[in-house]
Coordinates of C-alpha atoms and ligand atoms in Angstrom, one line a residue:
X1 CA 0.0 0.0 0.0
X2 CA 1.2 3.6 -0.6
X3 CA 0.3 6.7 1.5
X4 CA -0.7 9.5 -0.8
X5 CA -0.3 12.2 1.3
X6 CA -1.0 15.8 -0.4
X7 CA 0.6 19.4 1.3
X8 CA -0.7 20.6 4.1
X9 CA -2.1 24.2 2.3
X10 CA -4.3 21.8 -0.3
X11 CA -7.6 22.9 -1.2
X12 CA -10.2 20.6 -1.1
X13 CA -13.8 21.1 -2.8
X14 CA -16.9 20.8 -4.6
X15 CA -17.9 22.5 -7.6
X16 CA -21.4 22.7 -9.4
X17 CA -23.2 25.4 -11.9
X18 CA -25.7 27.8 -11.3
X19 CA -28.1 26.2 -14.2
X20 CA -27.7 23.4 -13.0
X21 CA -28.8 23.5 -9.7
X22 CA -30.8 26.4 -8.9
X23 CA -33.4 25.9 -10.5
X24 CA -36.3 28.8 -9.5
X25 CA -35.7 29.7 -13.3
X26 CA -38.7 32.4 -13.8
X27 CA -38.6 33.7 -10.1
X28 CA -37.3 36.8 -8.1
X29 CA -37.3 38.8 -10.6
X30 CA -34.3 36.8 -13.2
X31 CA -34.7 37.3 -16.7
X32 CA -34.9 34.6 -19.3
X33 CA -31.3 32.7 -20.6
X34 CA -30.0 31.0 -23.4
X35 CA -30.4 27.7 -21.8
X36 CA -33.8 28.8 -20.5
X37 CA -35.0 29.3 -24.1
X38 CA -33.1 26.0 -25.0
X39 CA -34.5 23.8 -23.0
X40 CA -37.8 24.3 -23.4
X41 CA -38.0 23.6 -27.4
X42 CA -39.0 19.7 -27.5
X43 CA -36.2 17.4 -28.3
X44 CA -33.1 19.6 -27.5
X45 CA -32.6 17.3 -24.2
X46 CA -32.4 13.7 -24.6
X47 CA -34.8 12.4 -21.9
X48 CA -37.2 15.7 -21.8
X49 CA -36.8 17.5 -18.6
X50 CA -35.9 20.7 -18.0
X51 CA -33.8 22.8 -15.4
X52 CA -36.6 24.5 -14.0
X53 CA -36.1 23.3 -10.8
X54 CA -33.5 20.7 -10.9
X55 CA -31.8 20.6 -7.0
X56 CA -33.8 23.8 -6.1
X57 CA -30.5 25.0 -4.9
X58 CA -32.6 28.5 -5.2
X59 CA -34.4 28.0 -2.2
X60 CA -32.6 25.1 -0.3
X61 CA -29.1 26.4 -0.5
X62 CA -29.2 26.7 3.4
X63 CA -29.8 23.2 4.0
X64 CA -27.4 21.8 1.2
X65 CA -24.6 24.5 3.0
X66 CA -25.2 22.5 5.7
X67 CA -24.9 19.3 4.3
X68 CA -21.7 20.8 2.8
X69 CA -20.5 21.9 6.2
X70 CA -21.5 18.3 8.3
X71 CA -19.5 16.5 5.3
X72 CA -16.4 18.7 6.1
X73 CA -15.9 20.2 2.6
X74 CA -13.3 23.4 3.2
X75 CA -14.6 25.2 -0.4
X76 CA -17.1 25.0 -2.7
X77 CA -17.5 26.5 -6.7
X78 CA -20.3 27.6 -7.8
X79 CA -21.5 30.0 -10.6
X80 CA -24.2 33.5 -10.9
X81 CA -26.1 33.2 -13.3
X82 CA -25.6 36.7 -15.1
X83 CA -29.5 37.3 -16.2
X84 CA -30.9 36.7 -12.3
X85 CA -28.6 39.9 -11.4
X86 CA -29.2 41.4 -14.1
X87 CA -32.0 40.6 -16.3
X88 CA -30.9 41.8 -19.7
X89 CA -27.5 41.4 -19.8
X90 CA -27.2 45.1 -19.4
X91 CA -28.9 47.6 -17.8
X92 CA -31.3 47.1 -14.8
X93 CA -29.7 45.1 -12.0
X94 CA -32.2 43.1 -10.2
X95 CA -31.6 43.5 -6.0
X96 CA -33.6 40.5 -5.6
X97 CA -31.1 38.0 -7.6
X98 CA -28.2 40.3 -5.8
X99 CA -29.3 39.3 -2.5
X100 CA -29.9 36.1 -3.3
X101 CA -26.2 35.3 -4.1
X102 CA -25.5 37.5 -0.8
X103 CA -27.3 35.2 1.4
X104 CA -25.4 32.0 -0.4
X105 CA -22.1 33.5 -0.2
X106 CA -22.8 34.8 3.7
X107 CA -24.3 31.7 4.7
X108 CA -20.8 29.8 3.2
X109 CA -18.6 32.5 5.7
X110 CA -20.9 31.3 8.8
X111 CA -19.9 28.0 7.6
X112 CA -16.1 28.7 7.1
X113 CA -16.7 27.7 3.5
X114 CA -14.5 29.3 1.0
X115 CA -15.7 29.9 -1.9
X116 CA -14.8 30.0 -5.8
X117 CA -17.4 32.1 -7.6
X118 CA -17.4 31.6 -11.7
X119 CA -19.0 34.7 -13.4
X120 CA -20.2 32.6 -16.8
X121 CA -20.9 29.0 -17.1
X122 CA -22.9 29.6 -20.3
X123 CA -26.6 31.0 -19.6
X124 CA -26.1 34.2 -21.2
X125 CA -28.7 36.5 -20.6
X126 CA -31.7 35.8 -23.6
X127 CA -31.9 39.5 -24.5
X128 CA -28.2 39.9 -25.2
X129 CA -28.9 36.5 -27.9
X130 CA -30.9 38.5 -29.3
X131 CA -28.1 41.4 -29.7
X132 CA -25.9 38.3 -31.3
X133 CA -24.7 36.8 -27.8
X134 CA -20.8 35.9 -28.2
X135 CA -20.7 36.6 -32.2
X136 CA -21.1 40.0 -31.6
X137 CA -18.0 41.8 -30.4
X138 CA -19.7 44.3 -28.3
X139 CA -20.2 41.2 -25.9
X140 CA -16.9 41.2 -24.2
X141 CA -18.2 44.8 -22.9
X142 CA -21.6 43.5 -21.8
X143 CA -19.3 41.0 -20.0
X144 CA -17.1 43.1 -18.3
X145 CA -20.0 45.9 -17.0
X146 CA -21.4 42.6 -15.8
X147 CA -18.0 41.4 -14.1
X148 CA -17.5 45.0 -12.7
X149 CA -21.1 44.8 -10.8
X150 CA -20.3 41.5 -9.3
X151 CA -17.0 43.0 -8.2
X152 CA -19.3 46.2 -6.6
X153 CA -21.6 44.2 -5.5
X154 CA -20.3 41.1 -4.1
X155 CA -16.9 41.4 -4.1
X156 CA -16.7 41.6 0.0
X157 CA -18.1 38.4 0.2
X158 CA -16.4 36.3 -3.0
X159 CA -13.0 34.3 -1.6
X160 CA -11.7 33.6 -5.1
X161 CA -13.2 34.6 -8.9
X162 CA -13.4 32.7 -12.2
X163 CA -14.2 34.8 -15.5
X164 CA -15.2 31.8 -18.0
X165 CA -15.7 28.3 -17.7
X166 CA -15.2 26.1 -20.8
X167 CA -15.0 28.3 -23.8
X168 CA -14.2 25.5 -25.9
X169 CA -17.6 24.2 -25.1
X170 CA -19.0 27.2 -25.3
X171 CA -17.4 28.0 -28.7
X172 CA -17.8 24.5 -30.4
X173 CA -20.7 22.8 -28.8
X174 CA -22.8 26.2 -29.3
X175 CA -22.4 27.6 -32.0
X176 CA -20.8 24.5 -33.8
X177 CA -22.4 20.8 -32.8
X178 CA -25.3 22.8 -31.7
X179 CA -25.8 20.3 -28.9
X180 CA -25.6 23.3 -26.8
X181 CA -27.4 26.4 -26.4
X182 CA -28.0 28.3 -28.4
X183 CA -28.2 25.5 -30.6
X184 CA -26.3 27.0 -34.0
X185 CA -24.2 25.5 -36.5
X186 CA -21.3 27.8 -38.1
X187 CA -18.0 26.7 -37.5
X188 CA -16.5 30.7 -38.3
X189 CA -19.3 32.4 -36.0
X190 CA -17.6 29.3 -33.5
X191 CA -13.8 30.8 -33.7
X192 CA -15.2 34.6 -33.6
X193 CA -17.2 33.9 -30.4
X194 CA -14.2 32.1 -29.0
X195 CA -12.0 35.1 -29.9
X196 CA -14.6 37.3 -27.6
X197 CA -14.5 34.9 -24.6
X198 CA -10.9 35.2 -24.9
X199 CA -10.9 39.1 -24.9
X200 CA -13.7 39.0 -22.3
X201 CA -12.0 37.2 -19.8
X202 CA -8.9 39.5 -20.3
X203 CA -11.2 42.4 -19.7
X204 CA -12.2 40.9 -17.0
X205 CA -9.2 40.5 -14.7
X206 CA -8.0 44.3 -16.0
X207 CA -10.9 45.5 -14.5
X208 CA -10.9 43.0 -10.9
X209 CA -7.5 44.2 -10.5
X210 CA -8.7 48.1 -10.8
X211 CA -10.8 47.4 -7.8
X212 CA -8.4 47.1 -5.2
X213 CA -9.9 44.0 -4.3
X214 CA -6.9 41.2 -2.9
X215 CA -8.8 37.8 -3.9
X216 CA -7.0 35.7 -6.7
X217 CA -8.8 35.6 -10.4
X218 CA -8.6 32.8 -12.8
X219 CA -10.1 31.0 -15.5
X220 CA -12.0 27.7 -16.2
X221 CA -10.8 25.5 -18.9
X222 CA -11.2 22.1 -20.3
X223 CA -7.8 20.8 -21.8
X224 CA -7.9 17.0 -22.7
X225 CA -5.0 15.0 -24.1
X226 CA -6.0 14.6 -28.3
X227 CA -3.4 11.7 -29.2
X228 CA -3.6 10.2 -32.8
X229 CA -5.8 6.8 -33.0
X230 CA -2.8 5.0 -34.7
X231 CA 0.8 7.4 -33.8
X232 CA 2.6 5.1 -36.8
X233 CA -0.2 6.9 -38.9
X234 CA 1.4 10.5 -40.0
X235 CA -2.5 11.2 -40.9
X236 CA -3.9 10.5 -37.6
X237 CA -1.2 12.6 -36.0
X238 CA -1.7 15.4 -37.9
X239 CA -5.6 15.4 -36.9
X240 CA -4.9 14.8 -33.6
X241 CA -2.3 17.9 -33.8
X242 CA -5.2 19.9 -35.0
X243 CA -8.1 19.2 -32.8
X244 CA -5.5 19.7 -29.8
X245 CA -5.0 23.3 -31.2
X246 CA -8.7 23.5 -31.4
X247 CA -9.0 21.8 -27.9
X248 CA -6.4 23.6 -26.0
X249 CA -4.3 26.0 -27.5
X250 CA -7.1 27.8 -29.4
X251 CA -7.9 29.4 -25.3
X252 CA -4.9 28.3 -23.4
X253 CA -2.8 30.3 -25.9
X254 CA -4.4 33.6 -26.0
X255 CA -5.2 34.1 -22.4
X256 CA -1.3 32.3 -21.5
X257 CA 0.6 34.0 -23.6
X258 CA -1.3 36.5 -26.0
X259 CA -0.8 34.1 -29.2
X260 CA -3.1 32.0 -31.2
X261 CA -2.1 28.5 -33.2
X262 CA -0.9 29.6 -36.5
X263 CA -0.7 26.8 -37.6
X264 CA -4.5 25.7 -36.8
X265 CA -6.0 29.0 -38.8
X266 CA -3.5 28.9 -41.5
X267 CA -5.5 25.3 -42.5
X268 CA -8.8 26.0 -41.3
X269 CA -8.2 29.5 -44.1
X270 CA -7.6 26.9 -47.0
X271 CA -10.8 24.8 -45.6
X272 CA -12.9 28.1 -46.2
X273 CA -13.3 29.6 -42.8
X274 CA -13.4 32.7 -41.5
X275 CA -10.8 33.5 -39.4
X276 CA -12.0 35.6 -36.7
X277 CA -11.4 39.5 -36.4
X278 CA -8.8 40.4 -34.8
X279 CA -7.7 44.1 -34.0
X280 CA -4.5 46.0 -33.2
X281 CA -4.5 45.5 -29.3
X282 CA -6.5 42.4 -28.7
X283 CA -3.6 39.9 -28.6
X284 CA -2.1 42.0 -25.4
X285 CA -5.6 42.2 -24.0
X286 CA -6.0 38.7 -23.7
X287 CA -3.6 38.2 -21.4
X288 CA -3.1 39.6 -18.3
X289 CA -1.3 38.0 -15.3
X290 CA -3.8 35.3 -13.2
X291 CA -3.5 33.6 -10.4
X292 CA -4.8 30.6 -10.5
X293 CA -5.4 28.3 -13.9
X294 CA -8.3 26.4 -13.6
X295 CA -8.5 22.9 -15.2
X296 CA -11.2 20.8 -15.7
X297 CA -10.6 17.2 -17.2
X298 CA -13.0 14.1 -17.7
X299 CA -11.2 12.6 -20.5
X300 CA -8.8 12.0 -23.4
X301 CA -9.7 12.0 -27.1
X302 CA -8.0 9.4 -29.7
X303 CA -8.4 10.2 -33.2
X304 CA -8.4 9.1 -36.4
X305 CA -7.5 10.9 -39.8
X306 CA -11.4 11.0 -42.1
X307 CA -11.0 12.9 -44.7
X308 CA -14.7 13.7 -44.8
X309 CA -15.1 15.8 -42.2
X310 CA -14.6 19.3 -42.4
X311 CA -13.0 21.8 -41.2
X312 CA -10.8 19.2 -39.2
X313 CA -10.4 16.3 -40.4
X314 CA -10.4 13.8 -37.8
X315 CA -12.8 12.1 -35.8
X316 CA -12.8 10.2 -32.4
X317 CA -12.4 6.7 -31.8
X318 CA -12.8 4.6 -28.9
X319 CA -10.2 2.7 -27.6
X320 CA -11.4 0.3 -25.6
X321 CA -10.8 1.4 -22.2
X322 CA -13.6 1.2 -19.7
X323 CA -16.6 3.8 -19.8
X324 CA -18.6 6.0 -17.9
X325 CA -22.4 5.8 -18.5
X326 CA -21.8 9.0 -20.5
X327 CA -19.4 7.1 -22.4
X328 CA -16.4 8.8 -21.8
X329 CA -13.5 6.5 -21.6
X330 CA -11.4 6.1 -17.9
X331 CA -8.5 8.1 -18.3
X332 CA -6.6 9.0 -15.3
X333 CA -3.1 8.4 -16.8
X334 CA -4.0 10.7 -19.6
X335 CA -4.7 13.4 -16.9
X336 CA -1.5 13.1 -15.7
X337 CA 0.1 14.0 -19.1
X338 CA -2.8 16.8 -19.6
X339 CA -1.0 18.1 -16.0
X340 CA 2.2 18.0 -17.6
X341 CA 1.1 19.6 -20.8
X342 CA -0.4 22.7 -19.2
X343 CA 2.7 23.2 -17.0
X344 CA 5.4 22.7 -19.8
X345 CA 3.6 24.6 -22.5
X346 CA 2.3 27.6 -20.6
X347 CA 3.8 27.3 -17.3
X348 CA 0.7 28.9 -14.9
X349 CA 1.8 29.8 -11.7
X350 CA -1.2 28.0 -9.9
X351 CA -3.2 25.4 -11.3
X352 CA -6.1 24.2 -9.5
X353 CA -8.4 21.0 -10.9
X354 CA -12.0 22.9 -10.6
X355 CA -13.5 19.9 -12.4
X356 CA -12.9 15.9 -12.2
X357 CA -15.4 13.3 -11.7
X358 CA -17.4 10.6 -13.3
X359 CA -21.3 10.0 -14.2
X360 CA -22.0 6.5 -12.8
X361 CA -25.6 4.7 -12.4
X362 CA -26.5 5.3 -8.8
X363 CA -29.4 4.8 -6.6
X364 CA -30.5 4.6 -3.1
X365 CA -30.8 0.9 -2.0
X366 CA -33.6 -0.8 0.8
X367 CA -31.0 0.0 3.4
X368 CA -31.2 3.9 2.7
X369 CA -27.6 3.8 1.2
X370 CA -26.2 4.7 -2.6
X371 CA -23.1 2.4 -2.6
X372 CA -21.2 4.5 -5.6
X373 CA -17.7 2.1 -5.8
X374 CA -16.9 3.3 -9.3
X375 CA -16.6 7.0 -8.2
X376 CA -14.5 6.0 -5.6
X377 CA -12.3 3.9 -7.5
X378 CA -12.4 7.2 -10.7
X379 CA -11.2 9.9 -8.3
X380 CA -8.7 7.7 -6.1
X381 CA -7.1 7.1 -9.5
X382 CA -7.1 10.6 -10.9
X383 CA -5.7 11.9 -7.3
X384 CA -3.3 9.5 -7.3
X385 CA -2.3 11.3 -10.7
X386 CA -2.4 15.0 -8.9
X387 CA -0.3 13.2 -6.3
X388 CA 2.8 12.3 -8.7
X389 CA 2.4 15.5 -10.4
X390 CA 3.1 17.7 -7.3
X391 CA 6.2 15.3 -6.3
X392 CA 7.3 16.0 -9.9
X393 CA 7.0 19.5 -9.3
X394 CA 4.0 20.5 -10.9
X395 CA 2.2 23.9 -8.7
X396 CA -1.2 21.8 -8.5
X397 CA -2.4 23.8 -5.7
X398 CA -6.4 22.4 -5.3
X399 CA -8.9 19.5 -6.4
X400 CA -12.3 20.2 -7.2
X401 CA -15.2 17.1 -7.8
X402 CA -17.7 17.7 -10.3
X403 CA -20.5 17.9 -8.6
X404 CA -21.6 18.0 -5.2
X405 CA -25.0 17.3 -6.2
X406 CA -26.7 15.0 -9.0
X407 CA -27.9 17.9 -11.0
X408 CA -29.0 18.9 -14.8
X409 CA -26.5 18.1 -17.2
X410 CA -27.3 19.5 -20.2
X411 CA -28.9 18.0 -23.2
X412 CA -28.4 14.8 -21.6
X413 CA -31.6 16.3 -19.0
X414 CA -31.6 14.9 -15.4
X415 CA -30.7 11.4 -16.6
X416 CA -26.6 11.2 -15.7
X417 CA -25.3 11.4 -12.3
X418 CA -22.2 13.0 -11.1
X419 CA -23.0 14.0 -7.7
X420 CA -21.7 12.3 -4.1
X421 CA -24.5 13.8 -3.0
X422 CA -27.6 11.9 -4.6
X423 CA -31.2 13.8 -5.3
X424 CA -34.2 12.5 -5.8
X425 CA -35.8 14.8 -9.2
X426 CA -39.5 13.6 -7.5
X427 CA -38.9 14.6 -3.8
X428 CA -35.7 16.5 -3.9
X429 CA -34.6 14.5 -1.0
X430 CA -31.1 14.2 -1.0
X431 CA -29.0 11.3 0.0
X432 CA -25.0 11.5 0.7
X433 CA -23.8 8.5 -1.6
X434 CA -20.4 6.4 -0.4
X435 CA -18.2 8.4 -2.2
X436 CA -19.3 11.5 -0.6
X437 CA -18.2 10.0 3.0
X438 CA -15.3 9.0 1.6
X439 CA -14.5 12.1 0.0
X440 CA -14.7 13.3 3.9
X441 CA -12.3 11.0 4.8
X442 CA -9.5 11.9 2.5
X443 CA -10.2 15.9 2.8
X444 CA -10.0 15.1 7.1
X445 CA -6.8 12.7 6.3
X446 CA -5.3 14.9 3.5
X447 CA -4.9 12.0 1.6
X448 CA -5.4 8.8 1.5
X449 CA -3.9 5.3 2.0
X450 CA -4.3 2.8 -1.6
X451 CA -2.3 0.6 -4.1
X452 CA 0.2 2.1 -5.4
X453 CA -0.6 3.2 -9.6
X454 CA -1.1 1.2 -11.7
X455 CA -0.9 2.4 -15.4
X456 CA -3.7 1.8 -18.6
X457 CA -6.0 -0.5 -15.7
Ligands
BGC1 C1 -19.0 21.3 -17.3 C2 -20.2 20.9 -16.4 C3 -20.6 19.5 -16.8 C4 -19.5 18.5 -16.7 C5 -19.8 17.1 -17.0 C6 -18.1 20.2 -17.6 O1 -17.6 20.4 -18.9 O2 -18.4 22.5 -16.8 O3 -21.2 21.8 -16.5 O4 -21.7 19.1 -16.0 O5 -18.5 18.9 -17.6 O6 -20.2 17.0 -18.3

């Protein structure tokens, strides 16, 4: 057996989304979002539901901080959703919404819960859709008056901030697969909204460090390993090159080090995109200094070369390895090189896992228990990951499981299950599953005691 024992200033936490949890979707006063509008247009989620109410996290956020609390979780991420404080994007703030994440964020101090506050995890305000959301540029000013107010507002009671979560998804699986809100298929309209999230989260941390404030900023991104299908094939190497650019470097480069892949938009021009605009100044203004780089990782992506599909032409391919109900394939070695990408490429002072976890097929049993071994078994293998990469040096600072609760996930409705914290959709009743105690157990130990790794089982 091997003690993995992690440094004594690790942080610890949860993580979950606003639409995704709250819930309360037409009340106090919020206005109407992307997702809002999305999800109620029959067949955009697989099994039919909605987020309308989801964990109701809108009015039982005092119980579930409790629940937090008794399970000994030091700090917990969590997202405002940007048309409950203010309704149009722009505009009219709405007190009600403000106080509402007042209360949360004052009820986690009482509870000497730190928290990690993301500013967009991808309901965009409905009205500002209507302005053109992301594609048009004046967006990355609707985003920072937003980001200023939140500063203003809540700033006092926020520990740490997060500008963007994702872009890639919201890029690519927006405006691109269309899986996502708001559900549109244009790969060029795909790279010009990515190049405003990028410019939007550098206007972002300008302005949070204009406002004296002394919390750390940082951003939320999803980097996954992309290695070729067969690496003897030159053509499945050079598709796996490009959808890592498209993956990874297409955010990770600009907000790292002010520079996009070349490369990438030199072939996607010959494939017939549009390249997005870019202006004299924006490359600088992607950039500034951050604190903390958030990572979130689920997976790794094998591809093959298909010279059918456009603009990149590869596609994924399964490899064999064991899956997740969502069908992801178990990865955790993979997240160890994805570690040791981020680090040697664009060296962030701080990186912090904000996401990592697994859907599995949960419920409670006769005896009142939800016995999740297969969680356990995912996150003791990708910790034991974030364990080698601090011995080798790596400034992995903080682990974060996706999600506290079971909760909406997307256009896959109320049907997968990543939570240690099971809820019934009928009763809302929730039930701590065994991962969630044993997620206790390692935060109280600082680690844990397991077999040592063991690599591709
Ligand atoms: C997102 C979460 C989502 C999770 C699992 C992440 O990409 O930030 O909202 O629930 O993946 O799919």
């Amino acid at each position: 057996m091997q003690n993995f024992q992690f440094p004594d200033d690790f942080v610890w936490g949860v993580a979950a989304g606003s639409y995704q949890v709250e819930g309360g979707w037409n009340e106090g006063g919020k206005g109407e979002s992307i997702w809002d509008r999305f999800v109620h247009i029959p067949g955009n989620i697989k099994d039919g539901t909605t987020a309308d109410v989801t964990c109701d996290f809108y009015h039982r956020y005092e119980e579930d901080i409790a629940l937090m609390k008794k399970l000994g979780y030091p700090s917990f991420l969590f997202t405002i959703s940007w048309p409950r404080v203010i309704p149009d994007g722009t505009g009219e703030l709405n007190r009600e919404g403000i106080d509402y994440y007042r209360k949360v964020l004052t009820c986690l101090r009482e509870n000497n819960i730190t928290s990690y506050v993301v500013l967009y995890h991808w309901d965009l305000p409905q009205k500002l859709q209507e302005r053109g959301g992301w594609m048009n540029r004046e967006s990355v000013g609707w985003f920072e008056n937003y980001a200023r107010i939140m500063y203003r507002e809540l700033g006092d009671l926020v520990d740490h901030w997060i500008t963007i979560l994702e872009p890639a998804v919201v890029s690519f699986e927006g405006y691109w697969s269309g899986l996502h809100a708001p559900g549109y298929h244009d790969y060029s309209a795909a790279l010009q909204v990515a190049h405003h999230l990028n410019l939007a989260h550098g206007a972002a941390v300008r302005a949070y460090r204009e406002t004296g404030l002394t919390g750390e900023i940082g951003v939320k991104i999803s980097m996954n390993m992309v290695y070729p299908a067969d690496p003897e094939n030159p053509d499945d190497v050079f598709a796996a090159k490009m959808l890592s650019y498209q993956a990874n470097d297409l955010f990770c480069g600009p907000i790292m080090k002010g520079e996009y892949p070349k490369e990438l938009f030199d072939y996607l021009e010959k494939q017939g995109v549009v390249l997005p605009d870019i202006r004299p100044g924006d490359m600088e203004a992607m950039c500034p200094e951050i604190d903390f780089f958030g990572l979130n990782n689920y997976f790794a992506q094998f591809v093959a070369y298909d010279a059918n599909v456009w603009p990149l032409p590869g596609k994924a391919v399964k490899t064999g390895r064991p899956r997740t109900p969502y069908n992801w394939e178990f990865c955790p070695d993979e997240f160890y090189d994805v570690l040791k990408l981020l680090n040697d490429t664009y060296h962030p002072k701080k990186i912090i896992i904000t996401e990592n976890g697994c859907a599995s097929n949960d419920w409670v049993n006769d005896e009142g228990r939800c016995e999740d071994a297969n969680r356990i078994y995912f996150i003791r293998s990708y910790l034991k990951r974030a364990h080698r990469a601090i011995q080798d040096g790596i400034p992995l600072a903080g682990y974060f499981v996706w999600s506290f609760w079971d909760n909406f996930e997307w256009q896959e409705g109320l049907s997968l299950q990543f939570g240690l914290i099971h809820v019934n959709f009928k009763t809302l009743e929730r039930t701590p599953k065994e991962s969630a105690y044993w997620y206790s157990d390692v935060i109280r130990n600082n680690g844990f005691t397991a077999l040592p790794e063991s690599p591709g089982k």
